[in-house]
Coordinates of N, CA and C in Angstrom, one line a residue:
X1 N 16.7 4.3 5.1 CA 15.4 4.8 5.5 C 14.4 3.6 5.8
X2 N 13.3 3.7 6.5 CA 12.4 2.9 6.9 C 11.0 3.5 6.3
X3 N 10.6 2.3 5.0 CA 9.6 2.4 4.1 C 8.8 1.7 4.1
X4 N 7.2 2.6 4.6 CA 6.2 1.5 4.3 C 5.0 1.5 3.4
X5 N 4.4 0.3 2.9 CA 3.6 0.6 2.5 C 1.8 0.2 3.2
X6 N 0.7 0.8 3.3 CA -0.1 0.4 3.9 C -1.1 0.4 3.1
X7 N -1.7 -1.4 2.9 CA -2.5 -1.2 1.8 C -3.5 -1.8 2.4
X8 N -4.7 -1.7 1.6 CA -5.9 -2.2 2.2 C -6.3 -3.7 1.9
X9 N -5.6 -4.1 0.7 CA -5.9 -5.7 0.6 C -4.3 -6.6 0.4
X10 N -4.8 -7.5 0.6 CA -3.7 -8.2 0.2 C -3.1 -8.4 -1.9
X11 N -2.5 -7.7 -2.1 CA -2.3 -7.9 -4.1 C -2.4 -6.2 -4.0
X12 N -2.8 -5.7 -3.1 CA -3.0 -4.1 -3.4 C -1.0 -3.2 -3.8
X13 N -0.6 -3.9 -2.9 CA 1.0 -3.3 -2.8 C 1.2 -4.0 -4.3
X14 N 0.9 -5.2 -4.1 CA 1.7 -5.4 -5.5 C 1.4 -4.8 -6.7
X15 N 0.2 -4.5 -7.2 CA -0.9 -4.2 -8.0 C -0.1 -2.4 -8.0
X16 N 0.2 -1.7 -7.2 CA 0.3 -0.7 -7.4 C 1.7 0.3 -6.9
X17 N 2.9 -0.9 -6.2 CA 3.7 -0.2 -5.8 C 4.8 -1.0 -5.1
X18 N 4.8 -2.3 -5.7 CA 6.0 -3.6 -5.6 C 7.2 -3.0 -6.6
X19 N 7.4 -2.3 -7.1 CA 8.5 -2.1 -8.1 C 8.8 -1.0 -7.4
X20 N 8.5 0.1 -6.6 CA 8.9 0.7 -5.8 C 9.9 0.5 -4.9
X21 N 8.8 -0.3 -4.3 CA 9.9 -1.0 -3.1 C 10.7 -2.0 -3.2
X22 N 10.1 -2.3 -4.5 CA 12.0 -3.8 -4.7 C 13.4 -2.4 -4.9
X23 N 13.1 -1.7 -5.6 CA 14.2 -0.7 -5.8 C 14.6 0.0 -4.5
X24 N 13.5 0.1 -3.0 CA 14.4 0.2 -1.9 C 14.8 -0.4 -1.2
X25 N 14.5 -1.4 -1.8 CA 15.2 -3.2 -1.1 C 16.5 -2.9 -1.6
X26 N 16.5 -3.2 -2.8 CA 18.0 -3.1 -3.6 C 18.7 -2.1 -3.4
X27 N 18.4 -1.1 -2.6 CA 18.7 0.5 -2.0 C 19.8 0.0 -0.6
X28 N 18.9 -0.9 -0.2 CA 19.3 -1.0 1.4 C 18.4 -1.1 2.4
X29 N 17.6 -0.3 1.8 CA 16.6 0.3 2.5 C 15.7 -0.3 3.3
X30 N 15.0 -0.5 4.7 CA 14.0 -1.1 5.6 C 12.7 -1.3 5.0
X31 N 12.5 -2.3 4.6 CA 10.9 -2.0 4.0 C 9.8 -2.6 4.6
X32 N 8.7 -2.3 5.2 CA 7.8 -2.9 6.1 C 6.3 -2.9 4.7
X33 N 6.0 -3.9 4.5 CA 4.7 -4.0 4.1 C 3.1 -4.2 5.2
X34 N 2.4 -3.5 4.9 CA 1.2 -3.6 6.1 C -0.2 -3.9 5.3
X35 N -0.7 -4.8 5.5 CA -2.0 -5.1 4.9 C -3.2 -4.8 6.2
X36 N -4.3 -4.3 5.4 CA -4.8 -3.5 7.2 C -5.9 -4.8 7.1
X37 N -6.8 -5.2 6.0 CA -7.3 -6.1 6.0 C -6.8 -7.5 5.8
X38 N -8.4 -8.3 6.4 CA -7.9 -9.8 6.3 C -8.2 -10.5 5.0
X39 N -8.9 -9.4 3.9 CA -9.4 -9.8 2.2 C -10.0 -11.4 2.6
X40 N -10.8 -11.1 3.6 CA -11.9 -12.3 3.7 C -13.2 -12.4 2.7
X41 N -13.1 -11.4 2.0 CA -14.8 -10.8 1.6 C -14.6 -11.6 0.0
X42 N -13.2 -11.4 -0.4 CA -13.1 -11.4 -2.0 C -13.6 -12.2 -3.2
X43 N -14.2 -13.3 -2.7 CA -14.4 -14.5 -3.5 C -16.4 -15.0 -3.5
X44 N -16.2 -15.4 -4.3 CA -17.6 -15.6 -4.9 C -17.5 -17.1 -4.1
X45 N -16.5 -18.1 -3.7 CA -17.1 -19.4 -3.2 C -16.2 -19.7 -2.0
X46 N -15.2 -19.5 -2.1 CA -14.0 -19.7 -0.9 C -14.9 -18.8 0.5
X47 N -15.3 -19.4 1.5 CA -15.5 -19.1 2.8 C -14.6 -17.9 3.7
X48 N -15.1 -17.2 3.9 CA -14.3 -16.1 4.1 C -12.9 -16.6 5.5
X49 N -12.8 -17.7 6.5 CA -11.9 -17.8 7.3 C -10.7 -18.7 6.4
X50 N -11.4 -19.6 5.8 CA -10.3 -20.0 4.8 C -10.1 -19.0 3.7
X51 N -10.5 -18.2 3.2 CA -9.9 -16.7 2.3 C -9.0 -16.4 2.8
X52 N -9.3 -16.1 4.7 CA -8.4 -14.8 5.0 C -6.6 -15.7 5.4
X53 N -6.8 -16.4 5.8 CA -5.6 -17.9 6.0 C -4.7 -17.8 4.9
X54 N -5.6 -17.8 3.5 CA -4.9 -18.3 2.4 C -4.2 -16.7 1.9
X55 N -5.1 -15.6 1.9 CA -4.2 -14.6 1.6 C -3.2 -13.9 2.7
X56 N -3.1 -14.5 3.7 CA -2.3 -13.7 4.7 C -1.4 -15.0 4.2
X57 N -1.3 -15.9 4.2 CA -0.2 -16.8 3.5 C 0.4 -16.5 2.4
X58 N -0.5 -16.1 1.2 CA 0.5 -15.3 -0.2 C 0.8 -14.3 0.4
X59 N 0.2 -13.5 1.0 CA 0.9 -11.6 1.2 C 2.1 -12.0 2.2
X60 N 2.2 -13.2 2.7 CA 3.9 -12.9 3.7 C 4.7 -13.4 2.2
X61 N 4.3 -14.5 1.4 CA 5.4 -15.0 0.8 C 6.0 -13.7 -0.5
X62 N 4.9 -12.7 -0.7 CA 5.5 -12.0 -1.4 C 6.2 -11.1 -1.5
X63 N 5.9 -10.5 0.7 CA 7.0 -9.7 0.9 C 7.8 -10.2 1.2
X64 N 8.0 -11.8 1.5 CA 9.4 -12.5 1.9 C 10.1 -12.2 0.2
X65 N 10.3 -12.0 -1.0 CA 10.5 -11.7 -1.7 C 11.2 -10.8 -1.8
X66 N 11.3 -9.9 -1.0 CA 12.1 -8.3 -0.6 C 12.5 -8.6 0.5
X67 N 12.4 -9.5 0.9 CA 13.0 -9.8 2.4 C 12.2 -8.3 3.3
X68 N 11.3 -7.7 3.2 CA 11.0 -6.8 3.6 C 9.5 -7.6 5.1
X69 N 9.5 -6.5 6.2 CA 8.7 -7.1 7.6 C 7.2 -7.1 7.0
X70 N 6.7 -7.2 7.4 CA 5.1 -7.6 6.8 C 4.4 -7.2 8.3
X71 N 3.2 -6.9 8.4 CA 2.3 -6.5 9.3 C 1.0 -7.0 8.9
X72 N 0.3 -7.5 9.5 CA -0.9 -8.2 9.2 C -2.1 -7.5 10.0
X73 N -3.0 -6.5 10.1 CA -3.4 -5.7 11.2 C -5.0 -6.2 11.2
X74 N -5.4 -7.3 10.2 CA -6.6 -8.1 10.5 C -8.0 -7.2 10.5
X75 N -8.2 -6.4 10.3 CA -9.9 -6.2 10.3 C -10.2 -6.2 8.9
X76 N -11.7 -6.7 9.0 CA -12.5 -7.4 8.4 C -12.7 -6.9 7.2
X77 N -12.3 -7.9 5.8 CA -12.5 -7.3 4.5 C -13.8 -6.4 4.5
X78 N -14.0 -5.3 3.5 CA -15.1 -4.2 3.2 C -15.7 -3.5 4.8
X79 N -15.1 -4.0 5.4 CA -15.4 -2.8 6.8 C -14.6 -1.8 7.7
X80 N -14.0 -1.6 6.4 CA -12.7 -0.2 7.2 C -13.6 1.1 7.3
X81 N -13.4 1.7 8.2 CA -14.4 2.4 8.3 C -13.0 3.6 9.4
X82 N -13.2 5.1 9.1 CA -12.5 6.0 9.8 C -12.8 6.2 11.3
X83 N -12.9 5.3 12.1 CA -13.5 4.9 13.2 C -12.4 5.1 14.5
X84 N -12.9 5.2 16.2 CA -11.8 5.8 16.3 C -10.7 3.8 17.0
X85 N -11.4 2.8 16.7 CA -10.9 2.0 17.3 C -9.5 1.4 16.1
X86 N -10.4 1.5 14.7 CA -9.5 1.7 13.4 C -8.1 2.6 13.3
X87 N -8.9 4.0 14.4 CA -7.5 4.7 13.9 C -6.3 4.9 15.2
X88 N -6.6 3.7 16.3 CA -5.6 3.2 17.1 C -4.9 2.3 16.7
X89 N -5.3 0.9 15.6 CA -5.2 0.4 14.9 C -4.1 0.7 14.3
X90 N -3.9 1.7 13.8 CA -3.6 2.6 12.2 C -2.2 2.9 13.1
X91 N -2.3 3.8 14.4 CA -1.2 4.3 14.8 C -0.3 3.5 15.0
X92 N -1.1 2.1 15.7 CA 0.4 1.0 16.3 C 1.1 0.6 15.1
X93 N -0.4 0.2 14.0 CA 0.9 0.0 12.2 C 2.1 1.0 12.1
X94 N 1.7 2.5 12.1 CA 3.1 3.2 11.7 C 3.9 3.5 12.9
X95 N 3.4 3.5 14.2 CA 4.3 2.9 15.2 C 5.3 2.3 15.0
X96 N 5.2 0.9 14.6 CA 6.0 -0.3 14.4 C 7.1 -0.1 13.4
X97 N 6.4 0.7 12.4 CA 7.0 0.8 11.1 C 8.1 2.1 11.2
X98 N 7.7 3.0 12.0 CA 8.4 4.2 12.4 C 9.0 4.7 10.9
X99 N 8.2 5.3 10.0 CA 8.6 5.0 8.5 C 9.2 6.5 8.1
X100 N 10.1 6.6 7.3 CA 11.0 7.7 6.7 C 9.8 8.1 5.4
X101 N 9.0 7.4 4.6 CA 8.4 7.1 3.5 C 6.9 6.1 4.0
X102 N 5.7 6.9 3.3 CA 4.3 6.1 3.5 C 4.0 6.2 2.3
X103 N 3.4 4.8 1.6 CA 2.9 4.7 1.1 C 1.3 4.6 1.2
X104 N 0.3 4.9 0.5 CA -1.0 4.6 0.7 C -1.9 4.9 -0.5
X105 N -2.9 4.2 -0.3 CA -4.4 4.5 -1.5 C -4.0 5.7 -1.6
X106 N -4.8 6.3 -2.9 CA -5.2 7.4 -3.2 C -6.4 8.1 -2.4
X107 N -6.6 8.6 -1.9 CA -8.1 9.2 -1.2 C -9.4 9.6 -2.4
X108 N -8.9 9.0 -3.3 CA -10.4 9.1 -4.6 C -10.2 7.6 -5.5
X109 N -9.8 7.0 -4.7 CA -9.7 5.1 -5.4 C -10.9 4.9 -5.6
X110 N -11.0 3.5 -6.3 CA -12.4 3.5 -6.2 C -13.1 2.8 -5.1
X111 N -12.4 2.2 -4.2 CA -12.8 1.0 -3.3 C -13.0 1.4 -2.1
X112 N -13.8 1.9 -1.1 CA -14.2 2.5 -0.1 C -13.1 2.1 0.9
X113 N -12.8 0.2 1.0 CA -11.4 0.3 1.6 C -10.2 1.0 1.4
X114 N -10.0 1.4 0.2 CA -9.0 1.9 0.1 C -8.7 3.4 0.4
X115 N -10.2 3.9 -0.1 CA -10.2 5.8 0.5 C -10.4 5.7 1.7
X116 N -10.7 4.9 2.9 CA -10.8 5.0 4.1 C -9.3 4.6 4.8
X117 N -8.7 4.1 4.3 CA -7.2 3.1 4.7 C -6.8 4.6 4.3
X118 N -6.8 5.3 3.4 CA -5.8 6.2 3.2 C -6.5 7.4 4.4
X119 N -7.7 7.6 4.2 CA -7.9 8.5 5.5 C -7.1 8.3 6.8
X120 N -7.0 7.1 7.3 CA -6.5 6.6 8.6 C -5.4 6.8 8.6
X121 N -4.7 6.7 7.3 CA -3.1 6.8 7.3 C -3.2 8.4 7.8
X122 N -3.7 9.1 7.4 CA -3.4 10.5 7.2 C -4.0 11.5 8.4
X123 N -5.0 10.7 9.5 CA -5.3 10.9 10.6 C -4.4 10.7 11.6
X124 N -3.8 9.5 11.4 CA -3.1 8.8 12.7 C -1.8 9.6 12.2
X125 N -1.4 9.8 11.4 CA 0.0 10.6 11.2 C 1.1 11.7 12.1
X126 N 0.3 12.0 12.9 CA 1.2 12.9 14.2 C 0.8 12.1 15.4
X127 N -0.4 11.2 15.3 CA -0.2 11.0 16.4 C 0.9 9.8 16.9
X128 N 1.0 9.6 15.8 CA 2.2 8.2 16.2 C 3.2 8.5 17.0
X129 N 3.5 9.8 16.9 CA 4.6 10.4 17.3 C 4.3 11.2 18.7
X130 N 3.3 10.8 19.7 CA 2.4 11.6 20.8 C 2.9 10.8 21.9
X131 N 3.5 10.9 22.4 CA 3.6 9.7 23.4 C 2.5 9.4 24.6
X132 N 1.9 10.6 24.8 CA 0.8 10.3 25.4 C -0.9 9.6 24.9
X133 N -0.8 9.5 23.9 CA -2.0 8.8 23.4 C -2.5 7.8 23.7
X134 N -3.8 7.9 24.6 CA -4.7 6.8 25.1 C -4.9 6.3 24.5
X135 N -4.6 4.6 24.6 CA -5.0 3.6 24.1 C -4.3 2.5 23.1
X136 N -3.0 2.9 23.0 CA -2.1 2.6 22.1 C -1.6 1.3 22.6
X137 N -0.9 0.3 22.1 CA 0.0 -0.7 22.3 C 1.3 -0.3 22.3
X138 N 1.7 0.5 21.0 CA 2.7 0.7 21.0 C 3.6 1.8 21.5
X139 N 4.8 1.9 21.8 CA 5.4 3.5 22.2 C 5.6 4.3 20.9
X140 N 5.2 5.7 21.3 CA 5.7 6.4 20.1 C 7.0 6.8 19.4
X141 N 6.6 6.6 17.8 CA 7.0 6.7 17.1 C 8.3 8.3 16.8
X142 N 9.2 8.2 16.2 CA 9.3 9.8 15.3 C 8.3 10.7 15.4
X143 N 7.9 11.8 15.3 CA 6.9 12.5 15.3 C 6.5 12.5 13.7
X144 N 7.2 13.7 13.0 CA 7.0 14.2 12.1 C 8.2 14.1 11.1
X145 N 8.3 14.3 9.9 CA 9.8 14.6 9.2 C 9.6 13.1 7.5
X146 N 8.7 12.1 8.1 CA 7.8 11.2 6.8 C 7.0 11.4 5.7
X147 N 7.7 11.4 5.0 CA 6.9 12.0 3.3 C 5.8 10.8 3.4
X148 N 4.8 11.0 3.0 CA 3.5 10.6 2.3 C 2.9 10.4 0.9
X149 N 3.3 8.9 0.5 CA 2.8 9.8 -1.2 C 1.8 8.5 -1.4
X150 N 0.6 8.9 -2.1 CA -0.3 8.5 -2.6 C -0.3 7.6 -4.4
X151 N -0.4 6.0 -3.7 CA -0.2 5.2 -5.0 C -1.1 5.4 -6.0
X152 N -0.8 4.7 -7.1 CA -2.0 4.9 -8.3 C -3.4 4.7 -7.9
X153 N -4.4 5.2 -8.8 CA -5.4 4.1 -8.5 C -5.6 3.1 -9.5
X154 N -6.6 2.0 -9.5 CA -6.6 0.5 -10.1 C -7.2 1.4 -11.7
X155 N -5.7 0.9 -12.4 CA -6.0 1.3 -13.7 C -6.3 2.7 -14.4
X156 N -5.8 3.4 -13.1 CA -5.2 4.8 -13.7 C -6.1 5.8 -13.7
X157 N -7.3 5.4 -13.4 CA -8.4 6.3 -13.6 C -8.7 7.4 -12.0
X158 N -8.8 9.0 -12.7 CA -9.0 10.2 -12.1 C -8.0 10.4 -11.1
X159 N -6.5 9.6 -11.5 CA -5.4 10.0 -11.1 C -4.0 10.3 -12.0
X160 N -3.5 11.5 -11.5 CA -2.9 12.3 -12.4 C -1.5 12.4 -11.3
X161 N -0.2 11.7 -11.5 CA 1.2 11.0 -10.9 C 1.7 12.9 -11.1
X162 N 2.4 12.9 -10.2 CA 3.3 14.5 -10.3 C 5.4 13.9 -10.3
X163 N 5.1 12.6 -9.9 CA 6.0 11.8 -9.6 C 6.1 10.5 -10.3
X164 N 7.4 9.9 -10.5 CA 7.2 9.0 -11.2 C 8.2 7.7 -10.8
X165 N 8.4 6.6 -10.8 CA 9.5 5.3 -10.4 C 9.8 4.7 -11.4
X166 N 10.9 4.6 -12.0 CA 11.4 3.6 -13.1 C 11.7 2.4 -12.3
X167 N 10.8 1.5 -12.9 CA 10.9 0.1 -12.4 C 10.9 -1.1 -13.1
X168 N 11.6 -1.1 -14.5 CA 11.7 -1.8 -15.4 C 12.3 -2.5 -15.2
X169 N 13.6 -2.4 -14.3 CA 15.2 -3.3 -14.1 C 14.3 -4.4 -13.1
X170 N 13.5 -3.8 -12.3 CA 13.0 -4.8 -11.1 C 11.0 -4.9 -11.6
X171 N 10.6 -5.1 -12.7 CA 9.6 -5.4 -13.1 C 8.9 -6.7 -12.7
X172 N 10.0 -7.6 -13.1 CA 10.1 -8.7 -13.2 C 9.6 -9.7 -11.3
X173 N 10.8 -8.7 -10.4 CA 10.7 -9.3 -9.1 C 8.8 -8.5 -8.8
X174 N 8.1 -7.5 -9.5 CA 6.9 -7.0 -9.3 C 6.0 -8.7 -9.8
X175 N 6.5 -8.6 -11.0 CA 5.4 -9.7 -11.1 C 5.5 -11.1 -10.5
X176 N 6.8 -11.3 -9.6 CA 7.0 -12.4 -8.8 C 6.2 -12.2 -7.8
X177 N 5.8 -10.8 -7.2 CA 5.6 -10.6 -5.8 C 4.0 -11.0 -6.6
X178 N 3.3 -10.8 -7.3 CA 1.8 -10.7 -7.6 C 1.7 -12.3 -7.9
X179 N 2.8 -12.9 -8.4 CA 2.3 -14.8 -8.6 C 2.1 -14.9 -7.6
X180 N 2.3 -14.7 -6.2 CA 2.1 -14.9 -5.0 C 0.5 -15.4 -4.8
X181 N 0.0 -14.6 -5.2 CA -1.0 -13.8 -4.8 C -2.4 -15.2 -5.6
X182 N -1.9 -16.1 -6.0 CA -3.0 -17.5 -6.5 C -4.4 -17.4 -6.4
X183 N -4.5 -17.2 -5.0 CA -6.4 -16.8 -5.0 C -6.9 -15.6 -5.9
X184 N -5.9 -14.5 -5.7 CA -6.4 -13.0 -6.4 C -6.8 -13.6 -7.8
X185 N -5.7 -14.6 -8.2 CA -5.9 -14.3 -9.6 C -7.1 -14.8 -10.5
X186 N -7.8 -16.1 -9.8 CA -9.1 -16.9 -10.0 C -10.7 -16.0 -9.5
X187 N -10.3 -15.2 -8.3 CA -11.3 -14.6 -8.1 C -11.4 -13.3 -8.7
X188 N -10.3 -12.6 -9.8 CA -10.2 -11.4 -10.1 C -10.7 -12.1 -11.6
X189 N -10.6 -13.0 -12.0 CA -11.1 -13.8 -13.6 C -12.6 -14.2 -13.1
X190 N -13.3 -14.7 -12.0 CA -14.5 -14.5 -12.1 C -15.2 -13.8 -11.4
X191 N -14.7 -13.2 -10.8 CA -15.3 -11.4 -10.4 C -15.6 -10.5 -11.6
X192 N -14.3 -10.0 -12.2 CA -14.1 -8.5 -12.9 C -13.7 -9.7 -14.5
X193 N -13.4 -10.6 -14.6 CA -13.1 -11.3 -15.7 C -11.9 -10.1 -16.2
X194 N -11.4 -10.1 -15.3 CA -9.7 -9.3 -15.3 C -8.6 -10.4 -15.2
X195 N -7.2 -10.4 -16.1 CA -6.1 -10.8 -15.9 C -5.0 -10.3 -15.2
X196 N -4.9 -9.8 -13.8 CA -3.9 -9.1 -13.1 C -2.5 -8.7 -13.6
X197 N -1.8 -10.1 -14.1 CA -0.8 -9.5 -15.2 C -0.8 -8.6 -16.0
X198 N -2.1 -8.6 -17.1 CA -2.0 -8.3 -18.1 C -2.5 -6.4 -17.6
X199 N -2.9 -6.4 -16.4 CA -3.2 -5.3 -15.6 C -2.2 -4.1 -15.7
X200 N -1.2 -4.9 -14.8 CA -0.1 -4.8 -14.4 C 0.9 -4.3 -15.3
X201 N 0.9 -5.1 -16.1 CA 2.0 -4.7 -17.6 C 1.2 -3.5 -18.6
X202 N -0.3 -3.5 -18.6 CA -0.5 -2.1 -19.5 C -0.3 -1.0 -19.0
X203 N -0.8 -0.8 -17.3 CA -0.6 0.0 -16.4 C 0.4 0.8 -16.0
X204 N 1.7 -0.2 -15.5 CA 3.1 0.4 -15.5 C 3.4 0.9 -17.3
X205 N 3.3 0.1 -18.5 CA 3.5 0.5 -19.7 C 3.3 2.0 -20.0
X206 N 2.1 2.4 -19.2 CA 1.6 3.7 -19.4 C 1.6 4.9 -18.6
X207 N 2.1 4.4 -17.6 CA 3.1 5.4 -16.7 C 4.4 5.4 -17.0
X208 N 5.1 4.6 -17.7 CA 6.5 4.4 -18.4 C 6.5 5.5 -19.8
X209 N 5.4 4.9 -20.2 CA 5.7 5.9 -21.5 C 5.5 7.3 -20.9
X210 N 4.5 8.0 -19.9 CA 4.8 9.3 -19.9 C 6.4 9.8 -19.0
X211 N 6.4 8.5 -18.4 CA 7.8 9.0 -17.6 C 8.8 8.7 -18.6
X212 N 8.7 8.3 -19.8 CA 10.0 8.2 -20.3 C 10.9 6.7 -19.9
X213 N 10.2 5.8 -20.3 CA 10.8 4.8 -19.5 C 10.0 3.4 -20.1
X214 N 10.7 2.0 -19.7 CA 9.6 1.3 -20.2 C 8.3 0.8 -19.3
X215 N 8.8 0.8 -18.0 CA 7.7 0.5 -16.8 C 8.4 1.5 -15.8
X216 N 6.9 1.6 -15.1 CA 7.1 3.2 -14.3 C 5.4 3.1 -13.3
X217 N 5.5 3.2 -12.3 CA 4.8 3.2 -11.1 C 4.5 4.7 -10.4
X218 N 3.8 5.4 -11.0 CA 3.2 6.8 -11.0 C 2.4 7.2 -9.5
X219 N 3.3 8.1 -8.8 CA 2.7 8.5 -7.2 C 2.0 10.3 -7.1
X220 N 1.4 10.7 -6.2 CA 1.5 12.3 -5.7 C 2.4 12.0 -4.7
X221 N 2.6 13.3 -4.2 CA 3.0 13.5 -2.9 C 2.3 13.9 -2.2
X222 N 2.0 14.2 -0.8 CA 1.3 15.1 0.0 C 2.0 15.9 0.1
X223 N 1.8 17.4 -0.4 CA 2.7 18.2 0.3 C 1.6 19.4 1.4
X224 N 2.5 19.1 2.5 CA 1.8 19.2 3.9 C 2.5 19.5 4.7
X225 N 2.3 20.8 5.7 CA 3.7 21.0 7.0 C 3.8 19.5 7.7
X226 N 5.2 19.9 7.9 CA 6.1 18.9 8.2 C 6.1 17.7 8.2
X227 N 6.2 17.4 6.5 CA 6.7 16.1 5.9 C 8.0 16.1 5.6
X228 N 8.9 16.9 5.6 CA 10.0 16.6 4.7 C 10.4 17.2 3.6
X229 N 9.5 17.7 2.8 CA 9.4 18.4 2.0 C 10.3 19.0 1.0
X230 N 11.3 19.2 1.2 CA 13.1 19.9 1.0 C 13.8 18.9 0.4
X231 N 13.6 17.2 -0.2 CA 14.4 16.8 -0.6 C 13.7 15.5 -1.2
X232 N 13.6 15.1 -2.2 CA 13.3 13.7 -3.1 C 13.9 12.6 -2.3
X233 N 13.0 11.6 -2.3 CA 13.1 10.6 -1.3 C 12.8 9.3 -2.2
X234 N 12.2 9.4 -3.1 CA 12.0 8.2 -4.1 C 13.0 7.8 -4.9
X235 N 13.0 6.5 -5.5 CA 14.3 5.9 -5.6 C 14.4 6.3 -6.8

C-alpha cells in the first residue's frame, strides 16, 4: 500500500505517528511523509529563512530513516489557512502520494496549523481523484477507496483513540526519527520548557497501557462513504 502522512510541522510525524509508519516500512509498504509547512516561525532567536533550511534538513534525514519519499510543500509557518490556493496545494500533496492510508492532525488539536492541515486534508480528498480540476500541477490521483485516520493530539488531551498501533519493537527507530529533529529540541526547552523525549515515552506509555502493550500510538478513523471501510488497514 501507499502511506502517507501529512503533517503540519516538521517533528509533528514524529511526535505522533513515526512508529506507525516504521512498522509499514518493515511491512513493505510505500511510505511518503509530507510536511505542508516550512516551521519558519518556531524559535525565539533563529531567523525564520535559516529555521526553515535547517528543519527541511532534519525532516528529510528522518524520513531517510524509513527510507520512506518526503514532500516538502513550503507554506509559511502559522499561516495555514483553509484557503482555496492551500487546498490546490493540498491536492498535488495527495496527488503525488496517491495514498492507500492518510494520516493527519486531529481536527480539535490544539494548533490552528494543525486543525487547518487536517481540514485541507479532508477537503481536497475526492478531488485528487477529479481529473478535471482547474488549477492542479498534478494528474489525478485514485479517486476514492483511502482510509483516513486522525493522529493523536500533543499529549493526549480531548482525544479519545478507537484504534490503536503497537510500536514497542520499532520505538526505538521513533526516537531516532525525533533526534533528527536538533532545532525542535532547544526551542521546545525554551518555548514550552518541554523535553520531546520524555514527551514521547509518557505519551506512547499511555496509549500502551490502554492498548495493552508497552508503547502504542493511538488513531480515530474517519468513517465516511467511500473510504474503505470493510477491512483494517493498520499494521
Amino acid at each position: 500500500m501507499n502511506i502517507l502522512c501529512v503533517a503540519a510541522h516538521p517533528d509533528d510525524t514524529e511526535l505522533l505517528c513515526a512508529g506507525t509508519l516504521a512498522r509499514y516500512a518493515k511491512e513493505g509498504h510505500n511510505v511518503t511523509i509530507a510536511i505542508f509547512t516550512d516551521g519558519s516561525i518556531g524559535d525565539a532567536v533563529v531567523k525564520p529563512d535559516v529555521l526553515s533550511a535547517t528543519r527541511e534538513k532534519e525532516a528529510r534525514a528522518a524520513a531517510g530513516i524509513l527510507g520512506a519519499d518526503f514532500i516538502w510543500a513550503g507554506v509559511t509557518d502559522e499561516l495555514v489557512f483553509p484557503d482555496k490556493e492551500q487546498r490546490h496545494l493540498m491536492i498535488d500533496v495527495l496527488r503525488q502520494a496517491d495514498p492507500d492510508v492518510i494520516f493527519t492532525h486531529s481536527p480539535n488539536d490544539y494548533h490552528p496549523d494543525h486543525r487547518y492541515v487536517s481540514q485541507l486534508v479532508f477537503d481536497s480528498y475526492f478531488q485528487k481523484g477529479l481529473p478535471h480540476m482547474p488549477g492542479q500541477s498534478l494528474p489525478a490521483c485514485r479517486f476514492a477507496g483511502a482510509q483516513l485516520y486522525y493522529m493523536d493530539n500533543i499529549g493526549g488531551i480531548g482525544f479519545l483513540p478507537t484504534e490503536y498501533v503497537d510500536i514497542t519493537d520499532v520505538f526505538d527507530t521513533k526516537k531516532a526519527m525525533l533526534a533528527c529533529h536538533k532545532s525542535q529540541f532547544v526551542a521546545m526547552e525554551d518555548l514550552a520548557s518541554i523535553d520531546m523525549n520524555w514527551m514521547i515515552q509518557m505519551q506512547a506509555g499511555f496509549r500502551g497501557l490502554a492498548a495493552g502493550c508497552r508503547y502504542a500510538e493511538g488513531f480515530t478513523r474517519l468513517d465516511a462513504s467511500q473510504r474503505g471501510l470493510t477491512r483494517r488497514v493498520l499494521p
